[in-house]
Amino acid sequence: MEYVPNNWFNSKHINLENLNHDAHDLLHNGFLFKRQRINKNTINWLCKTGGCSGSVTVNKHDEKITRNIEHEFVIFHKHLSEVELAALNFKKNCKVRSELEPSLSTGKIFHEEQSKIAQETNATYQELAQVLPSYSNIKSTLQKRKKKTLPPLPRALKDLNLDGEFIKTVKDEKFLIYKSRDNKILVFSSPNQLKALAEADHWYADGTFRSSTNFHYQLYIIHAYVNHHMLACCFALMNRRRKKHYIKVLNALKKESKNLNLILNPSYVMTDFELAAINAFKDVFRGINSKGCLFHFCKALTKKISSNEVGLKSELEKNEELIKWFKGVCALALVPLNHSDFIFEKLLKDQPNLSKIERFMDYFVKTYYEGNFPHEMWNHYETEGYPRTNNNLEGYNNKLNRHLSVAHPDIFKAVNKFKEEEVDVSIKLCRALNKEKPPARKKLNILSDALLVNYKKMLENQEISIDTFISSNFVT
């Protein structure tokens, strides 16, 4: 005799003290019984086969059968097979997980449980097809279960009222540290995440649009680099990307850290050349060294020279002279600062005789050479022991997008995902502070870094010329 979940089973019934066996059926001798009546000392169970008066009476205290009325029309009764029992558990698991894991799509849960039952039973696919529901048949049930755990979705941002579990971590600590009056800026960061920011003097920041909610323009994430571990420490949902909005996010971090007796004093931040964010960091953290991502620098130059305005995309793929010259332009980010003017003049002198190349150089000069981004911001010659790009952050954003499984999720799904990430960061912070080995880097990146260090030493020792330095293979 055992108890199996029925269609009414949900997360609240996962309780060993469920003495009345709510939302369960009784499985006895291969037949299913539904609960008929609860008495003072016993529970009556009636056969679930229509028209059958077979029943079982079970003592509530010792679970022993005190009365057993035989089934009628036994010839038409069918014992539940192993695969049918597995199918009951399949439905239960799908329903319960839809309630307990609202950040996952019901489709993902369904397919995970379907793979699990195929692996854990000896049933053939034909047998499974006969007992398992299709996703289309169970989809609405799972989505209703999922919505049970979430508040009603607001129709507009002004109607949003985050409270309860959505402003706390899973450890019941403060998580929502700032909310603008109109909900256009929401900043999430836990005590552990703020501790990581306080521990790190190198920060890395990047925005993603796909993971932002359906009410917000972007999700801005600030990472702390602690003992070679990159940790996501702030999730800021934002409707605008002006300097004043970034300042509100950064001031919220400073204020909450102060409440926790933590001091935020980063000496370095890397962004993707977004001027509003750069200036906000400089205003809030005086003296901070702001760097632009090397990957974004090269990507912006490649995009410009390949644009319709310049029109050199095809030439960049086949013209060796242009390829070598353009590589030299990108290499300005890796040469010593005191050589940059000399290299730039040489690039001007040696530029290929191609139409519209002047348009590209005008853009480069106005944007990076004499524009809003000074040499020090995009030059990485002195960057050693720390990432020169935000590629790690791009990878994190891609992972976040995959886990959320939809573009622009609803606010509750997004916050639940932030809470999951907060748990992961808290564990990783402990590993970082214990100076455990960080995740392995790609061998190609390790080799590229070693090559750059070697060429820098040779340049400083005057063993190679600056021309040899910028034409080396580490420049991509």
Short mmCIF file of C-alpha atoms in Angstrom, two decimals:
data_model
loop_
_atom_site.label_atom_id
_atom_site.label_comp_id
_atom_site.label_asym_id
_atom_site.label_seq_id
_atom_site.Cartn_x
_atom_site.Cartn_y
_atom_site.Cartn_z
CA MET A 1 0.00 0.00 0.00
CA GLU A 2 1.27 3.45 -0.92
CA TYR A 3 0.01 6.96 -1.63
CA VAL A 4 0.40 8.61 -5.02
CA PRO A 5 -0.34 12.24 -5.97
CA ASN A 6 -3.53 13.01 -7.83
CA ASN A 7 -4.57 15.94 -10.03
CA TRP A 8 -5.08 18.23 -7.02
CA PHE A 9 -1.55 17.77 -5.76
CA ASN A 10 0.53 20.96 -5.47
CA SER A 11 3.59 22.28 -3.66
CA LYS A 12 1.85 22.72 -0.29
CA HIS A 13 1.18 18.99 -0.15
CA ILE A 14 4.89 18.15 -0.02
CA ASN A 15 4.62 17.55 3.69
CA LEU A 16 5.43 14.43 5.66
CA GLU A 17 2.85 15.47 8.29
CA ASN A 18 0.00 15.34 5.77
CA LEU A 19 -1.88 12.83 7.93
CA ASN A 20 -5.09 13.05 5.91
CA HIS A 21 -3.17 12.47 2.66
CA ASP A 22 -4.73 15.50 0.97
CA ALA A 23 -4.37 15.48 -2.84
CA HIS A 24 -3.30 11.83 -2.83
CA ASP A 25 -4.82 8.61 -4.05
CA LEU A 26 -4.28 5.24 -2.38
CA LEU A 27 -2.56 2.52 -4.41
CA HIS A 28 -3.40 -0.96 -3.09
CA ASN A 29 -2.92 -4.29 -4.87
CA GLY A 30 -2.42 -2.46 -8.15
CA PHE A 31 -5.71 -0.49 -7.90
CA LEU A 32 -6.23 3.21 -7.27
CA PHE A 33 -8.64 4.48 -4.60
CA LYS A 34 -9.79 8.05 -4.04
CA ARG A 35 -10.40 9.43 -0.57
CA GLN A 36 -14.10 9.23 0.23
CA ARG A 37 -14.47 10.23 3.87
CA ILE A 38 -12.31 11.19 6.86
CA ASN A 39 -13.53 9.76 10.18
CA LYS A 40 -12.20 10.25 13.69
CA ASN A 41 -9.81 7.29 13.57
CA THR A 42 -10.04 6.03 10.00
CA ILE A 43 -10.14 7.15 6.37
CA ASN A 44 -12.40 5.52 3.79
CA TRP A 45 -11.05 5.09 0.26
CA LEU A 46 -13.29 4.23 -2.75
CA CYS A 47 -12.15 2.52 -5.96
CA LYS A 48 -11.62 5.05 -8.75
CA THR A 49 -13.03 2.76 -11.44
CA GLY A 50 -16.47 4.02 -12.37
CA GLY A 51 -19.34 1.85 -11.11
CA CYS A 52 -17.16 -0.14 -8.72
CA SER A 53 -18.06 -0.10 -5.01
CA GLY A 54 -14.77 -1.61 -3.88
CA SER A 55 -13.36 0.26 -0.91
CA VAL A 56 -10.66 0.21 1.75
CA THR A 57 -10.75 1.59 5.29
CA VAL A 58 -7.38 2.57 6.76
CA ASN A 59 -6.53 3.35 10.38
CA LYS A 60 -5.24 6.94 10.60
CA HIS A 61 -2.71 6.15 13.31
CA ASP A 62 -0.96 2.95 12.22
CA GLU A 63 -1.89 2.93 8.48
CA LYS A 64 -3.28 -0.60 8.75
CA ILE A 65 -6.28 -1.72 6.69
CA THR A 66 -9.25 -2.36 8.97
CA ARG A 67 -11.83 -3.16 6.28
CA ASN A 68 -11.65 -4.25 2.66
CA ILE A 69 -14.71 -4.48 0.37
CA GLU A 70 -13.91 -6.45 -2.79
CA HIS A 71 -14.14 -4.88 -6.24
CA GLU A 72 -17.09 -5.42 -8.53
CA PHE A 73 -16.60 -6.33 -12.21
CA VAL A 74 -12.96 -7.17 -11.49
CA ILE A 75 -12.60 -8.45 -15.04
CA PHE A 76 -12.75 -4.87 -16.27
CA HIS A 77 -10.27 -3.60 -13.70
CA LYS A 78 -6.70 -2.99 -14.72
CA HIS A 79 -3.68 -3.04 -12.45
CA LEU A 80 -1.44 0.00 -12.74
CA SER A 81 1.82 -0.88 -14.43
CA GLU A 82 5.24 0.54 -13.59
CA VAL A 83 5.07 2.95 -16.50
CA GLU A 84 1.59 4.16 -15.47
CA LEU A 85 2.84 4.87 -11.96
CA ALA A 86 5.81 6.71 -13.45
CA ALA A 87 3.38 8.76 -15.54
CA LEU A 88 1.53 9.82 -12.39
CA ASN A 89 4.79 11.01 -10.88
CA PHE A 90 5.67 12.72 -14.15
CA LYS A 91 2.51 14.83 -13.98
CA LYS A 92 3.07 15.58 -10.31
CA ASN A 93 6.66 16.68 -10.89
CA CYS A 94 5.70 18.92 -13.80
CA LYS A 95 2.97 20.60 -11.76
CA VAL A 96 5.02 21.05 -8.60
CA ARG A 97 8.08 22.33 -10.44
CA SER A 98 5.92 24.83 -12.35
CA GLU A 99 4.96 26.26 -8.95
CA LEU A 100 8.36 26.08 -7.29
CA GLU A 101 10.49 27.16 -10.26
CA PRO A 102 8.56 30.03 -11.87
CA SER A 103 11.69 31.39 -13.56
CA LEU A 104 11.76 28.30 -15.81
CA SER A 105 9.41 27.98 -18.76
CA THR A 106 6.80 25.25 -18.45
CA GLY A 107 8.08 23.82 -21.73
CA LYS A 108 11.58 23.42 -20.31
CA ILE A 109 10.21 21.71 -17.19
CA PHE A 110 8.05 19.38 -19.30
CA HIS A 111 10.95 18.28 -21.51
CA GLU A 112 13.33 17.82 -18.58
CA GLU A 113 10.82 15.57 -16.79
CA GLN A 114 10.06 13.72 -20.01
CA SER A 115 13.76 12.95 -20.49
CA LYS A 116 14.02 11.87 -16.85
CA ILE A 117 11.18 9.34 -17.08
CA ALA A 118 12.62 7.91 -20.31
CA GLN A 119 15.95 7.43 -18.55
CA GLU A 120 14.68 6.08 -15.23
CA THR A 121 12.15 3.51 -16.48
CA ASN A 122 12.51 0.47 -18.70
CA ALA A 123 9.49 1.52 -20.74
CA THR A 124 9.67 1.71 -24.52
CA TYR A 125 8.87 4.95 -26.33
CA GLN A 126 5.65 3.34 -27.53
CA GLU A 127 4.60 2.67 -23.92
CA LEU A 128 5.52 6.21 -22.89
CA ALA A 129 3.52 7.66 -25.77
CA GLN A 130 0.44 5.81 -24.48
CA VAL A 131 0.60 7.11 -20.89
CA LEU A 132 2.30 10.52 -21.01
CA PRO A 133 0.33 13.64 -21.94
CA SER A 134 1.58 15.80 -24.80
CA TYR A 135 2.83 19.25 -23.90
CA SER A 136 -0.09 20.89 -25.69
CA ASN A 137 -2.52 18.92 -23.50
CA ILE A 138 -0.87 19.79 -20.20
CA LYS A 139 0.45 23.28 -21.05
CA SER A 140 -2.52 25.28 -19.73
CA THR A 141 -2.54 23.28 -16.47
CA LEU A 142 1.16 23.94 -15.89
CA GLN A 143 0.82 27.63 -16.67
CA LYS A 144 -2.08 27.95 -14.23
CA ARG A 145 0.05 26.26 -11.56
CA LYS A 146 2.89 28.63 -12.35
CA LYS A 147 0.68 31.71 -12.00
CA LYS A 148 -0.51 30.55 -8.56
CA THR A 149 2.84 31.49 -7.03
CA LEU A 150 3.09 34.89 -8.75
CA PRO A 151 1.10 38.06 -8.14
CA PRO A 152 -1.10 39.34 -10.99
CA LEU A 153 0.99 40.99 -13.68
CA PRO A 154 0.67 44.79 -13.66
CA ARG A 155 -0.70 46.40 -16.80
CA ALA A 156 1.59 49.41 -16.50
CA LEU A 157 4.80 50.22 -14.67
CA LYS A 158 2.99 52.62 -12.34
CA ASP A 159 0.83 49.71 -11.14
CA LEU A 160 3.82 47.62 -10.09
CA ASN A 161 4.06 46.97 -6.36
CA LEU A 162 7.01 44.78 -5.43
CA ASP A 163 6.90 43.39 -1.91
CA GLY A 164 7.28 40.19 0.08
CA GLU A 165 9.56 37.60 -1.49
CA PHE A 166 10.36 39.87 -4.44
CA ILE A 167 12.32 42.38 -2.38
CA LYS A 168 14.23 39.80 -0.28
CA THR A 169 16.88 37.20 -1.04
CA VAL A 170 16.23 33.51 -0.42
CA LYS A 171 17.94 34.08 2.95
CA ASP A 172 15.38 36.82 3.73
CA GLU A 173 17.94 39.62 3.38
CA LYS A 174 17.26 42.97 1.73
CA PHE A 175 17.58 42.71 -2.04
CA LEU A 176 15.70 45.64 -3.58
CA ILE A 177 17.87 48.57 -2.44
CA TYR A 178 16.39 51.33 -4.60
CA LYS A 179 13.08 51.99 -6.30
CA SER A 180 12.29 55.25 -8.06
CA ARG A 181 8.85 56.68 -7.46
CA ASP A 182 7.68 55.66 -10.94
CA ASN A 183 9.42 52.24 -10.86
CA LYS A 184 11.51 53.24 -13.87
CA ILE A 185 14.68 52.38 -11.95
CA LEU A 186 14.88 49.26 -9.77
CA VAL A 187 18.22 48.29 -8.21
CA PHE A 188 18.82 44.84 -6.72
CA SER A 189 21.92 43.99 -4.68
CA SER A 190 22.26 41.80 -1.58
CA PRO A 191 24.60 42.29 1.39
CA ASN A 192 26.90 39.62 -0.06
CA GLN A 193 26.95 41.29 -3.46
CA LEU A 194 27.73 44.66 -1.86
CA LYS A 195 30.49 42.98 0.13
CA ALA A 196 31.99 41.72 -3.13
CA LEU A 197 31.88 45.23 -4.58
CA ALA A 198 33.62 46.52 -1.46
CA GLU A 199 36.30 43.82 -1.74
CA ALA A 200 37.06 44.62 -5.38
CA ASP A 201 38.95 47.62 -6.70
CA HIS A 202 38.24 46.55 -10.31
CA TRP A 203 34.64 46.73 -11.53
CA TYR A 204 33.21 45.77 -14.91
CA ALA A 205 29.83 47.03 -16.14
CA ASP A 206 27.65 46.22 -19.13
CA GLY A 207 24.03 46.46 -20.17
CA THR A 208 21.81 43.90 -21.85
CA PHE A 209 18.49 44.55 -23.52
CA ARG A 210 17.03 41.07 -24.06
CA SER A 211 16.96 40.25 -20.32
CA SER A 212 15.33 43.54 -19.34
CA THR A 213 11.67 43.28 -18.37
CA ASN A 214 8.80 44.17 -20.66
CA PHE A 215 8.58 47.50 -18.78
CA HIS A 216 12.27 48.47 -18.89
CA TYR A 217 14.72 49.42 -21.62
CA GLN A 218 17.83 47.71 -20.27
CA LEU A 219 19.24 45.57 -17.48
CA TYR A 220 22.54 47.10 -16.30
CA ILE A 221 24.82 44.67 -14.47
CA ILE A 222 27.90 45.63 -12.45
CA HIS A 223 30.47 42.91 -11.78
CA ALA A 224 33.21 42.80 -9.14
CA TYR A 225 36.57 41.16 -9.90
CA VAL A 226 37.60 39.41 -6.68
CA ASN A 227 40.75 37.26 -6.73
CA HIS A 228 40.24 36.49 -10.45
CA HIS A 229 36.57 35.58 -9.93
CA MET A 230 34.05 37.71 -11.86
CA LEU A 231 30.90 38.22 -9.75
CA ALA A 232 27.62 39.83 -10.83
CA CYS A 233 26.83 42.18 -7.95
CA CYS A 234 24.17 44.62 -9.09
CA PHE A 235 21.08 44.19 -11.28
CA ALA A 236 19.63 47.56 -12.28
CA LEU A 237 16.48 47.72 -14.39
CA MET A 238 16.42 51.09 -16.18
CA ASN A 239 14.08 52.89 -18.55
CA ARG A 240 16.61 55.56 -19.55
CA ARG A 241 20.37 55.63 -20.04
CA ARG A 242 21.24 59.19 -19.17
CA LYS A 243 24.03 60.17 -16.80
CA LYS A 244 21.62 61.16 -14.03
CA HIS A 245 19.99 57.72 -14.13
CA TYR A 246 23.32 55.91 -13.80
CA ILE A 247 24.21 58.23 -10.91
CA LYS A 248 21.03 57.14 -9.11
CA VAL A 249 22.06 53.49 -9.47
CA LEU A 250 25.60 54.11 -8.20
CA ASN A 251 24.45 56.30 -5.31
CA ALA A 252 22.00 53.57 -4.28
CA LEU A 253 24.91 51.14 -4.05
CA LYS A 254 26.96 53.60 -1.99
CA LYS A 255 24.09 54.38 0.37
CA GLU A 256 23.17 50.76 1.06
CA SER A 257 26.83 49.82 1.51
CA LYS A 258 27.21 52.59 4.07
CA ASN A 259 24.23 51.16 5.96
CA LEU A 260 26.14 47.87 6.12
CA ASN A 261 29.39 49.56 7.20
CA LEU A 262 30.95 48.78 3.83
CA ILE A 263 32.99 51.23 1.78
CA LEU A 264 32.80 51.21 -2.00
CA ASN A 265 35.97 52.67 -3.46
CA PRO A 266 36.74 51.15 -6.88
CA SER A 267 39.90 52.41 -8.52
CA TYR A 268 39.04 51.02 -11.96
CA VAL A 269 35.92 50.40 -14.02
CA MET A 270 35.57 49.02 -17.53
CA THR A 271 32.57 49.89 -19.67
CA ASP A 272 31.66 49.69 -23.35
CA PHE A 273 32.28 53.37 -24.27
CA GLU A 274 28.88 54.58 -23.11
CA LEU A 275 29.61 58.19 -22.22
CA ALA A 276 26.68 58.60 -19.80
CA ALA A 277 27.81 55.62 -17.70
CA ILE A 278 31.48 56.66 -17.86
CA ASN A 279 30.75 60.17 -16.60
CA ALA A 280 28.44 58.83 -13.89
CA PHE A 281 31.20 56.59 -12.51
CA LYS A 282 33.61 59.54 -12.55
CA ASP A 283 31.16 61.77 -10.67
CA VAL A 284 30.25 59.23 -7.99
CA PHE A 285 33.71 57.70 -7.52
CA ARG A 286 36.21 60.54 -7.75
CA GLY A 287 39.56 59.60 -9.25
CA ILE A 288 38.35 56.32 -10.73
CA ASN A 289 40.29 55.08 -13.76
CA SER A 290 37.73 54.48 -16.52
CA LYS A 291 38.66 52.07 -19.28
CA GLY A 292 36.88 51.11 -22.48
CA CYS A 293 36.55 47.47 -23.47
CA LEU A 294 39.21 46.53 -26.05
CA PHE A 295 36.78 44.22 -27.84
CA HIS A 296 34.17 46.98 -28.18
CA PHE A 297 36.88 49.38 -29.39
CA CYS A 298 37.93 47.04 -32.23
CA LYS A 299 34.30 46.10 -32.93
CA ALA A 300 33.30 49.77 -33.31
CA LEU A 301 36.17 50.41 -35.74
CA THR A 302 35.31 47.31 -37.77
CA LYS A 303 31.65 48.28 -37.89
CA LYS A 304 32.50 51.79 -39.09
CA ILE A 305 34.92 50.79 -41.84
CA SER A 306 32.41 48.16 -43.03
CA SER A 307 29.44 50.55 -42.96
CA ASN A 308 27.70 51.82 -46.07
CA GLU A 309 29.06 55.29 -45.30
CA VAL A 310 32.68 54.12 -45.69
CA GLY A 311 31.95 51.09 -47.85
CA LEU A 312 35.15 49.09 -47.38
CA LYS A 313 33.65 45.83 -46.11
CA SER A 314 34.62 43.74 -49.14
CA GLU A 315 38.07 45.37 -49.32
CA LEU A 316 38.67 44.52 -45.65
CA GLU A 317 38.16 40.85 -46.48
CA LYS A 318 40.59 40.61 -49.41
CA ASN A 319 42.87 43.66 -49.65
CA GLU A 320 46.07 42.70 -47.80
CA GLU A 321 47.32 46.30 -47.67
CA LEU A 322 44.08 47.49 -46.05
CA ILE A 323 44.00 44.52 -43.65
CA LYS A 324 47.52 45.26 -42.42
CA TRP A 325 46.84 48.99 -42.11
CA PHE A 326 43.54 48.50 -40.26
CA LYS A 327 45.25 46.07 -37.92
CA GLY A 328 47.69 48.85 -37.09
CA VAL A 329 44.81 51.21 -36.23
CA CYS A 330 43.38 48.63 -33.81
CA ALA A 331 46.88 48.07 -32.40
CA LEU A 332 46.97 51.67 -31.16
CA ALA A 333 45.10 50.31 -28.13
CA LEU A 334 48.07 48.11 -27.24
CA VAL A 335 51.13 50.30 -27.94
CA PRO A 336 52.86 52.36 -25.23
CA LEU A 337 51.13 55.72 -24.81
CA ASN A 338 54.35 57.58 -25.55
CA HIS A 339 54.49 55.85 -28.96
CA SER A 340 50.85 56.43 -29.95
CA ASP A 341 51.35 59.81 -31.67
CA PHE A 342 54.27 58.46 -33.69
CA ILE A 343 52.27 55.39 -34.75
CA PHE A 344 49.24 57.50 -35.60
CA GLU A 345 51.25 59.84 -37.83
CA LYS A 346 52.73 56.80 -39.57
CA LEU A 347 49.25 55.35 -40.13
CA LEU A 348 48.11 58.63 -41.66
CA LYS A 349 51.10 58.62 -43.97
CA ASP A 350 50.71 54.94 -44.96
CA GLN A 351 46.93 54.80 -45.31
CA PRO A 352 45.80 52.92 -48.45
CA ASN A 353 44.78 54.91 -51.49
CA LEU A 354 41.13 53.94 -51.31
CA SER A 355 38.03 56.05 -51.75
CA LYS A 356 36.23 57.03 -48.53
CA ILE A 357 39.15 55.96 -46.30
CA GLU A 358 39.23 59.59 -45.15
CA ARG A 359 35.71 59.21 -43.79
CA PHE A 360 36.88 56.39 -41.56
CA MET A 361 39.86 58.41 -40.31
CA ASP A 362 37.64 61.43 -39.64
CA TYR A 363 35.42 59.20 -37.49
CA PHE A 364 38.42 57.75 -35.64
CA VAL A 365 39.94 61.16 -34.91
CA LYS A 366 36.68 62.80 -33.84
CA THR A 367 35.60 59.85 -31.68
CA TYR A 368 38.75 58.34 -30.20
CA TYR A 369 41.78 60.46 -30.96
CA GLU A 370 40.55 63.96 -30.27
CA GLY A 371 36.99 63.23 -29.14
CA ASN A 372 35.20 62.21 -25.95
CA PHE A 373 37.36 59.16 -25.34
CA PRO A 374 40.99 60.09 -24.52
CA HIS A 375 43.88 57.75 -25.31
CA GLU A 376 44.14 56.62 -21.68
CA MET A 377 40.59 55.27 -21.81
CA TRP A 378 41.09 52.85 -24.68
CA ASN A 379 44.82 52.14 -24.40
CA HIS A 380 45.55 48.84 -22.62
CA TYR A 381 49.33 48.66 -22.79
CA GLU A 382 49.57 48.87 -18.99
CA THR A 383 46.68 46.47 -18.34
CA GLU A 384 48.15 43.30 -16.85
CA GLY A 385 46.59 40.67 -14.58
CA TYR A 386 43.07 41.91 -15.35
CA PRO A 387 40.73 41.44 -18.33
CA ARG A 388 41.14 43.92 -21.20
CA THR A 389 37.65 43.20 -22.47
CA ASN A 390 34.11 42.76 -21.20
CA ASN A 391 33.79 39.46 -23.07
CA ASN A 392 33.27 37.69 -19.75
CA LEU A 393 30.26 39.91 -19.16
CA GLU A 394 28.92 39.25 -22.65
CA GLY A 395 29.11 35.53 -21.88
CA TYR A 396 27.26 36.08 -18.60
CA ASN A 397 24.54 38.06 -20.40
CA ASN A 398 24.13 35.26 -22.93
CA LYS A 399 23.77 32.73 -20.12
CA LEU A 400 21.16 34.92 -18.44
CA ASN A 401 19.23 35.19 -21.71
CA ARG A 402 19.27 31.41 -22.15
CA HIS A 403 18.09 30.73 -18.62
CA LEU A 404 15.25 33.24 -18.83
CA SER A 405 14.32 31.57 -22.16
CA VAL A 406 12.25 34.56 -23.33
CA ALA A 407 13.07 38.09 -24.40
CA HIS A 408 11.82 40.79 -22.01
CA PRO A 409 10.41 38.52 -19.27
CA ASP A 410 7.77 39.73 -16.85
CA ILE A 411 9.08 41.50 -13.75
CA PHE A 412 8.44 38.57 -11.38
CA LYS A 413 10.23 36.06 -13.57
CA ALA A 414 13.18 38.45 -13.89
CA VAL A 415 13.44 39.07 -10.13
CA ASN A 416 13.26 35.35 -9.37
CA LYS A 417 16.18 34.86 -11.76
CA PHE A 418 18.14 37.66 -10.06
CA LYS A 419 17.57 35.86 -6.75
CA GLU A 420 18.93 32.62 -8.18
CA GLU A 421 22.00 34.49 -9.43
CA GLU A 422 22.45 36.09 -6.00
CA VAL A 423 22.75 32.63 -4.43
CA ASP A 424 25.33 31.65 -7.03
CA VAL A 425 27.32 34.86 -6.45
CA SER A 426 27.25 34.40 -2.66
CA ILE A 427 28.76 30.92 -2.99
CA LYS A 428 31.33 32.10 -5.54
CA LEU A 429 32.31 35.00 -3.26
CA CYS A 430 33.20 32.53 -0.50
CA ARG A 431 35.38 30.64 -2.96
CA ALA A 432 37.01 33.86 -4.13
CA LEU A 433 37.75 35.02 -0.57
CA ASN A 434 39.16 31.57 0.19
CA LYS A 435 41.41 32.13 -2.85
CA GLU A 436 40.19 29.00 -4.56
CA LYS A 437 41.21 28.46 -8.16
CA PRO A 438 39.02 30.51 -10.55
CA PRO A 439 37.32 28.98 -13.61
CA ALA A 440 39.83 27.95 -16.27
CA ARG A 441 40.48 30.45 -19.04
CA LYS A 442 40.58 29.49 -22.71
CA LYS A 443 44.02 28.33 -23.81
CA LEU A 444 43.95 30.75 -26.74
CA ASN A 445 43.47 33.72 -24.38
CA ILE A 446 46.27 32.51 -22.10
CA LEU A 447 48.59 32.15 -25.09
CA SER A 448 47.64 35.58 -26.44
CA ASP A 449 48.35 37.22 -23.07
CA ALA A 450 51.71 35.47 -22.77
CA LEU A 451 52.63 36.55 -26.29
CA LEU A 452 51.72 40.16 -25.55
CA VAL A 453 53.78 40.19 -22.34
CA ASN A 454 56.75 38.73 -24.22
CA TYR A 455 56.53 41.30 -27.02
CA LYS A 456 56.20 44.13 -24.50
CA LYS A 457 59.40 43.03 -22.79
CA MET A 458 61.23 42.84 -26.12
CA LEU A 459 59.97 46.30 -27.05
CA GLU A 460 61.03 47.80 -23.73
CA ASN A 461 64.45 46.15 -24.09
CA GLN A 462 64.69 47.55 -27.64
CA GLU A 463 64.98 44.05 -29.08
CA ILE A 464 62.18 44.72 -31.59
CA SER A 465 60.90 47.84 -33.33
CA ILE A 466 57.50 49.38 -32.76
CA ASP A 467 56.54 48.29 -36.30
CA THR A 468 57.27 44.67 -35.41
CA PHE A 469 55.30 45.08 -32.19
CA ILE A 470 52.08 46.29 -33.85
CA SER A 471 52.26 43.68 -36.62
CA SER A 472 52.41 40.80 -34.13
CA ASN A 473 49.74 38.10 -34.07
CA PHE A 474 48.33 39.10 -30.68
CA VAL A 475 46.60 42.07 -32.32
CA THR A 476 43.17 40.91 -33.49
#
